[in-house]
Amino acid sequence: MDNNNFNLSDKKPMIVFLLIFGSIVFLIVFYLNHDSDNITKKQLLKINRHTKVIDIYVNKNEHNFLYVKFSNGSEKIMETSYQIGDSISKSKGDSIEYIFRGDSIIQNNLFETARKDD
């Protein structure tokens, strides 16, 4: 009989720990789910890019995904249908990326692209 009380008192710290840990995980998931749009918007608006596409290649180190190499030395996964020779212009704080291709100007709204990915 005394053995049952001993087992219950041993489990109390574990139960308290699991409740605290579970509530922390729940709050983190809730915050990220609730605030993910704001985080995405801030990241997209922070980009400042005025460059030209110089190469499109398959990156074997990254599971054969298509990558784009820009004239400023940066490289990124190909999310937009860039072509070699495209000039890219995106000002910090603007959600529109302008792609200058030949005689045409293509507007790429980064917010719309991010919504489609979700």
Short mmCIF file of N, CA and C in Angstrom, two decimals:
data_model
loop_
_atom_site.label_atom_id
_atom_site.label_comp_id
_atom_site.label_asym_id
_atom_site.label_seq_id
_atom_site.Cartn_x
_atom_site.Cartn_y
_atom_site.Cartn_z
N MET A 1 0.81 -1.19 0.00
CA MET A 1 0.00 0.00 0.00
C MET A 1 0.86 1.25 0.00
N ASP A 2 1.90 1.20 0.75
CA ASP A 2 2.80 2.33 0.79
C ASP A 2 3.54 2.48 -0.55
N ASN A 3 3.62 1.40 -1.28
CA ASN A 3 4.29 1.37 -2.56
C ASN A 3 3.56 2.23 -3.60
N ASN A 4 2.22 2.28 -3.58
CA ASN A 4 1.44 3.10 -4.52
C ASN A 4 1.70 4.59 -4.33
N ASN A 5 1.78 5.05 -3.09
CA ASN A 5 2.07 6.45 -2.82
C ASN A 5 3.47 6.81 -3.29
N PHE A 6 4.38 5.91 -3.15
CA PHE A 6 5.76 6.15 -3.58
C PHE A 6 5.83 6.32 -5.10
N ASN A 7 5.12 5.51 -5.87
CA ASN A 7 5.12 5.60 -7.32
C ASN A 7 4.46 6.88 -7.79
N LEU A 8 3.41 7.33 -7.14
CA LEU A 8 2.72 8.56 -7.53
C LEU A 8 3.60 9.77 -7.27
N SER A 9 4.30 9.79 -6.17
CA SER A 9 5.16 10.93 -5.87
C SER A 9 6.37 10.96 -6.80
N ASP A 10 6.82 9.83 -7.30
CA ASP A 10 7.91 9.79 -8.27
C ASP A 10 7.47 10.33 -9.63
N LYS A 11 6.23 10.19 -9.97
CA LYS A 11 5.72 10.61 -11.28
C LYS A 11 5.36 12.08 -11.33
N LYS A 12 5.17 12.74 -10.21
CA LYS A 12 4.77 14.15 -10.20
C LYS A 12 5.79 15.05 -10.91
N PRO A 13 7.08 14.94 -10.61
CA PRO A 13 8.03 15.80 -11.32
C PRO A 13 8.02 15.56 -12.83
N MET A 14 7.86 14.31 -13.23
CA MET A 14 7.83 14.00 -14.66
C MET A 14 6.58 14.59 -15.31
N ILE A 15 5.46 14.50 -14.63
CA ILE A 15 4.22 15.07 -15.18
C ILE A 15 4.33 16.58 -15.29
N VAL A 16 4.88 17.23 -14.27
CA VAL A 16 5.07 18.69 -14.31
C VAL A 16 6.01 19.07 -15.45
N PHE A 17 7.10 18.34 -15.60
CA PHE A 17 8.04 18.60 -16.68
C PHE A 17 7.37 18.44 -18.04
N LEU A 18 6.60 17.39 -18.24
CA LEU A 18 5.91 17.17 -19.51
C LEU A 18 4.89 18.26 -19.79
N LEU A 19 4.18 18.72 -18.77
CA LEU A 19 3.21 19.81 -18.96
C LEU A 19 3.91 21.11 -19.36
N ILE A 20 5.01 21.42 -18.70
CA ILE A 20 5.74 22.65 -19.04
C ILE A 20 6.33 22.53 -20.44
N PHE A 21 6.95 21.41 -20.75
CA PHE A 21 7.54 21.21 -22.07
C PHE A 21 6.47 21.25 -23.16
N GLY A 22 5.34 20.58 -22.92
CA GLY A 22 4.24 20.58 -23.89
C GLY A 22 3.67 21.96 -24.12
N SER A 23 3.56 22.76 -23.06
CA SER A 23 3.02 24.12 -23.22
C SER A 23 4.01 25.00 -23.99
N ILE A 24 5.30 24.81 -23.76
CA ILE A 24 6.29 25.59 -24.51
C ILE A 24 6.23 25.24 -25.99
N VAL A 25 6.17 23.96 -26.30
CA VAL A 25 6.07 23.52 -27.70
C VAL A 25 4.79 24.06 -28.33
N PHE A 26 3.68 23.99 -27.62
CA PHE A 26 2.42 24.50 -28.13
C PHE A 26 2.51 26.00 -28.43
N LEU A 27 3.10 26.77 -27.53
CA LEU A 27 3.23 28.22 -27.74
C LEU A 27 4.12 28.54 -28.93
N ILE A 28 5.19 27.79 -29.10
CA ILE A 28 6.07 28.02 -30.25
C ILE A 28 5.35 27.71 -31.55
N VAL A 29 4.65 26.59 -31.63
CA VAL A 29 3.91 26.23 -32.84
C VAL A 29 2.82 27.25 -33.12
N PHE A 30 2.12 27.68 -32.09
CA PHE A 30 1.06 28.69 -32.26
C PHE A 30 1.65 30.00 -32.77
N TYR A 31 2.77 30.44 -32.21
CA TYR A 31 3.40 31.68 -32.64
C TYR A 31 3.85 31.60 -34.09
N LEU A 32 4.52 30.51 -34.44
CA LEU A 32 5.00 30.38 -35.82
C LEU A 32 3.86 30.28 -36.81
N ASN A 33 2.80 29.58 -36.46
CA ASN A 33 1.65 29.46 -37.34
C ASN A 33 0.94 30.81 -37.48
N HIS A 34 0.79 31.51 -36.40
CA HIS A 34 0.07 32.78 -36.40
C HIS A 34 0.88 33.88 -37.06
N ASP A 35 2.19 33.87 -36.88
CA ASP A 35 3.04 34.97 -37.33
C ASP A 35 3.84 34.63 -38.58
N SER A 36 3.62 33.48 -39.21
CA SER A 36 4.45 33.08 -40.34
C SER A 36 4.28 34.02 -41.53
N ASP A 37 3.08 34.55 -41.76
CA ASP A 37 2.90 35.49 -42.86
C ASP A 37 3.70 36.76 -42.64
N ASN A 38 3.72 37.26 -41.42
CA ASN A 38 4.49 38.47 -41.13
C ASN A 38 5.98 38.23 -41.29
N ILE A 39 6.46 37.06 -40.87
CA ILE A 39 7.88 36.74 -41.02
C ILE A 39 8.23 36.66 -42.50
N THR A 40 7.39 36.01 -43.29
CA THR A 40 7.63 35.90 -44.74
C THR A 40 7.64 37.28 -45.38
N LYS A 41 6.70 38.13 -45.03
CA LYS A 41 6.65 39.48 -45.60
C LYS A 41 7.90 40.27 -45.26
N LYS A 42 8.34 40.18 -44.01
CA LYS A 42 9.54 40.92 -43.61
C LYS A 42 10.76 40.44 -44.38
N GLN A 43 10.89 39.12 -44.57
CA GLN A 43 12.03 38.58 -45.31
C GLN A 43 11.99 39.00 -46.77
N LEU A 44 10.81 38.98 -47.38
CA LEU A 44 10.70 39.36 -48.79
C LEU A 44 10.97 40.84 -49.00
N LEU A 45 10.52 41.66 -48.07
CA LEU A 45 10.73 43.10 -48.22
C LEU A 45 12.17 43.50 -47.93
N LYS A 46 12.91 42.66 -47.23
CA LYS A 46 14.30 42.98 -46.88
C LYS A 46 15.25 42.80 -48.06
N ILE A 47 14.82 42.03 -49.08
CA ILE A 47 15.69 41.72 -50.22
C ILE A 47 15.95 42.98 -51.03
N ASN A 48 17.19 43.19 -51.40
CA ASN A 48 17.57 44.28 -52.30
C ASN A 48 18.45 43.66 -53.38
N ARG A 49 17.96 43.63 -54.62
CA ARG A 49 18.69 42.94 -55.68
C ARG A 49 18.61 43.74 -56.97
N HIS A 50 19.76 44.07 -57.50
CA HIS A 50 19.86 44.69 -58.83
C HIS A 50 21.01 43.97 -59.52
N THR A 51 20.67 43.00 -60.33
CA THR A 51 21.69 42.12 -60.89
C THR A 51 21.21 41.54 -62.21
N LYS A 52 22.02 40.68 -62.77
CA LYS A 52 21.72 40.04 -64.05
C LYS A 52 21.95 38.54 -63.93
N VAL A 53 21.10 37.74 -64.60
CA VAL A 53 21.24 36.29 -64.60
C VAL A 53 22.34 35.92 -65.58
N ILE A 54 23.37 35.22 -65.06
CA ILE A 54 24.47 34.84 -65.95
C ILE A 54 24.53 33.35 -66.21
N ASP A 55 23.86 32.55 -65.35
CA ASP A 55 23.91 31.11 -65.56
C ASP A 55 22.73 30.44 -64.87
N ILE A 56 22.21 29.39 -65.48
CA ILE A 56 21.20 28.52 -64.89
C ILE A 56 21.76 27.11 -64.98
N TYR A 57 21.87 26.44 -63.84
CA TYR A 57 22.53 25.14 -63.83
C TYR A 57 21.86 24.19 -62.85
N VAL A 58 22.15 22.91 -63.01
CA VAL A 58 21.67 21.88 -62.11
C VAL A 58 22.71 21.71 -61.01
N ASN A 59 22.30 21.91 -59.78
CA ASN A 59 23.22 21.79 -58.65
C ASN A 59 23.18 20.37 -58.12
N LYS A 60 24.21 19.60 -58.41
CA LYS A 60 24.25 18.19 -58.01
C LYS A 60 24.40 18.03 -56.51
N ASN A 61 24.93 19.04 -55.83
CA ASN A 61 25.06 18.98 -54.37
C ASN A 61 23.72 19.20 -53.67
N GLU A 62 22.76 19.77 -54.36
CA GLU A 62 21.45 20.07 -53.78
C GLU A 62 20.35 19.28 -54.49
N HIS A 63 20.52 18.00 -54.64
CA HIS A 63 19.51 17.09 -55.17
C HIS A 63 19.07 17.43 -56.59
N ASN A 64 19.99 17.92 -57.39
CA ASN A 64 19.75 18.23 -58.80
C ASN A 64 18.66 19.27 -59.04
N PHE A 65 18.52 20.22 -58.12
CA PHE A 65 17.59 21.33 -58.33
C PHE A 65 18.23 22.35 -59.26
N LEU A 66 17.38 23.08 -60.00
CA LEU A 66 17.88 24.16 -60.85
C LEU A 66 18.27 25.35 -59.98
N TYR A 67 19.44 25.90 -60.22
CA TYR A 67 19.92 27.07 -59.51
C TYR A 67 20.21 28.18 -60.51
N VAL A 68 20.12 29.41 -60.03
CA VAL A 68 20.39 30.58 -60.84
C VAL A 68 21.61 31.27 -60.25
N LYS A 69 22.55 31.64 -61.12
CA LYS A 69 23.73 32.39 -60.68
C LYS A 69 23.61 33.81 -61.22
N PHE A 70 23.76 34.77 -60.32
CA PHE A 70 23.63 36.17 -60.67
C PHE A 70 25.00 36.82 -60.83
N SER A 71 25.02 37.96 -61.51
CA SER A 71 26.28 38.65 -61.77
C SER A 71 26.91 39.22 -60.50
N ASN A 72 26.14 39.38 -59.43
CA ASN A 72 26.73 39.89 -58.18
C ASN A 72 27.35 38.77 -57.36
N GLY A 73 27.37 37.54 -57.89
CA GLY A 73 28.00 36.42 -57.21
C GLY A 73 27.06 35.56 -56.40
N SER A 74 25.83 36.01 -56.20
CA SER A 74 24.89 35.21 -55.41
C SER A 74 24.26 34.12 -56.26
N GLU A 75 23.83 33.07 -55.57
CA GLU A 75 23.17 31.95 -56.22
C GLU A 75 21.95 31.60 -55.40
N LYS A 76 20.87 31.19 -56.08
CA LYS A 76 19.67 30.76 -55.35
C LYS A 76 18.92 29.74 -56.19
N ILE A 77 18.06 29.00 -55.50
CA ILE A 77 17.25 28.01 -56.19
C ILE A 77 16.30 28.75 -57.15
N MET A 78 16.07 28.16 -58.30
CA MET A 78 15.25 28.82 -59.32
C MET A 78 13.77 28.68 -58.95
N GLU A 79 13.20 29.78 -58.47
CA GLU A 79 11.79 29.81 -58.10
C GLU A 79 10.94 30.49 -59.17
N THR A 80 11.57 31.29 -59.97
CA THR A 80 10.90 32.03 -61.03
C THR A 80 11.52 31.62 -62.35
N SER A 81 10.78 31.71 -63.41
CA SER A 81 11.29 31.28 -64.72
C SER A 81 12.24 32.34 -65.30
N TYR A 82 13.44 32.40 -64.72
CA TYR A 82 14.47 33.30 -65.24
C TYR A 82 15.08 32.71 -66.50
N GLN A 83 15.64 33.58 -67.31
CA GLN A 83 16.40 33.16 -68.47
C GLN A 83 17.75 33.84 -68.42
N ILE A 84 18.76 33.23 -69.02
CA ILE A 84 20.09 33.83 -69.05
C ILE A 84 20.00 35.16 -69.77
N GLY A 85 20.55 36.19 -69.16
CA GLY A 85 20.52 37.53 -69.73
C GLY A 85 19.45 38.42 -69.11
N ASP A 86 18.55 37.86 -68.30
CA ASP A 86 17.54 38.68 -67.62
C ASP A 86 18.19 39.61 -66.63
N SER A 87 17.73 40.85 -66.60
CA SER A 87 18.16 41.80 -65.58
C SER A 87 17.08 41.83 -64.51
N ILE A 88 17.50 41.72 -63.26
CA ILE A 88 16.58 41.66 -62.13
C ILE A 88 16.74 42.94 -61.33
N SER A 89 15.61 43.54 -60.97
CA SER A 89 15.64 44.73 -60.14
C SER A 89 14.56 44.61 -59.08
N LYS A 90 14.98 44.68 -57.82
CA LYS A 90 14.05 44.67 -56.71
C LYS A 90 14.62 45.56 -55.62
N SER A 91 13.87 46.59 -55.29
CA SER A 91 14.31 47.52 -54.26
C SER A 91 13.87 47.05 -52.90
N LYS A 92 14.63 47.39 -51.89
CA LYS A 92 14.30 47.04 -50.52
C LYS A 92 12.99 47.72 -50.14
N GLY A 93 12.05 46.97 -49.58
CA GLY A 93 10.76 47.51 -49.17
C GLY A 93 9.68 47.36 -50.23
N ASP A 94 10.05 46.92 -51.43
CA ASP A 94 9.08 46.72 -52.51
C ASP A 94 8.85 45.23 -52.68
N SER A 95 7.60 44.83 -52.87
CA SER A 95 7.31 43.40 -53.02
C SER A 95 7.35 42.96 -54.47
N ILE A 96 7.54 43.88 -55.39
CA ILE A 96 7.56 43.56 -56.82
C ILE A 96 9.01 43.45 -57.29
N GLU A 97 9.31 42.33 -57.94
CA GLU A 97 10.61 42.13 -58.56
C GLU A 97 10.40 42.34 -60.06
N TYR A 98 11.20 43.20 -60.65
CA TYR A 98 11.08 43.49 -62.07
C TYR A 98 12.13 42.69 -62.83
N ILE A 99 11.67 41.97 -63.86
CA ILE A 99 12.56 41.18 -64.71
C ILE A 99 12.55 41.85 -66.09
N PHE A 100 13.71 42.35 -66.50
CA PHE A 100 13.84 42.99 -67.80
C PHE A 100 14.38 41.96 -68.78
N ARG A 101 13.54 41.59 -69.75
CA ARG A 101 13.88 40.56 -70.72
C ARG A 101 13.61 41.12 -72.11
N GLY A 102 14.70 41.38 -72.83
CA GLY A 102 14.54 41.94 -74.18
C GLY A 102 13.85 43.29 -74.10
N ASP A 103 12.71 43.41 -74.81
CA ASP A 103 11.96 44.66 -74.81
C ASP A 103 10.82 44.66 -73.80
N SER A 104 10.68 43.61 -73.03
CA SER A 104 9.55 43.52 -72.11
C SER A 104 10.01 43.61 -70.64
N ILE A 105 9.08 44.04 -69.81
CA ILE A 105 9.30 44.11 -68.37
C ILE A 105 8.26 43.22 -67.72
N ILE A 106 8.74 42.22 -66.97
CA ILE A 106 7.86 41.28 -66.30
C ILE A 106 7.86 41.61 -64.82
N GLN A 107 6.65 41.81 -64.28
CA GLN A 107 6.53 42.10 -62.85
C GLN A 107 6.25 40.79 -62.11
N ASN A 108 7.06 40.50 -61.13
CA ASN A 108 6.91 39.29 -60.33
C ASN A 108 6.60 39.72 -58.90
N ASN A 109 5.35 39.50 -58.47
CA ASN A 109 4.95 39.86 -57.11
C ASN A 109 5.40 38.74 -56.17
N LEU A 110 6.37 39.03 -55.33
CA LEU A 110 6.94 38.01 -54.45
C LEU A 110 5.93 37.55 -53.39
N PHE A 111 4.99 38.41 -52.99
CA PHE A 111 3.97 37.99 -52.04
C PHE A 111 3.07 36.92 -52.63
N GLU A 112 2.68 37.10 -53.90
CA GLU A 112 1.83 36.11 -54.56
C GLU A 112 2.58 34.79 -54.73
N THR A 113 3.85 34.86 -55.06
CA THR A 113 4.65 33.64 -55.19
C THR A 113 4.75 32.92 -53.87
N ALA A 114 4.92 33.65 -52.78
CA ALA A 114 5.03 33.02 -51.45
C ALA A 114 3.70 32.40 -51.03
N ARG A 115 2.59 33.02 -51.39
CA ARG A 115 1.26 32.46 -51.06
C ARG A 115 1.02 31.15 -51.80
N LYS A 116 1.47 31.07 -53.05
CA LYS A 116 1.28 29.85 -53.83
C LYS A 116 2.09 28.70 -53.26
N ASP A 117 3.24 28.99 -52.67
CA ASP A 117 4.10 27.96 -52.10
C ASP A 117 3.51 27.38 -50.83
N ASP A 118 2.71 28.14 -50.09
CA ASP A 118 2.14 27.66 -48.82
C ASP A 118 1.05 26.72 -49.05
#
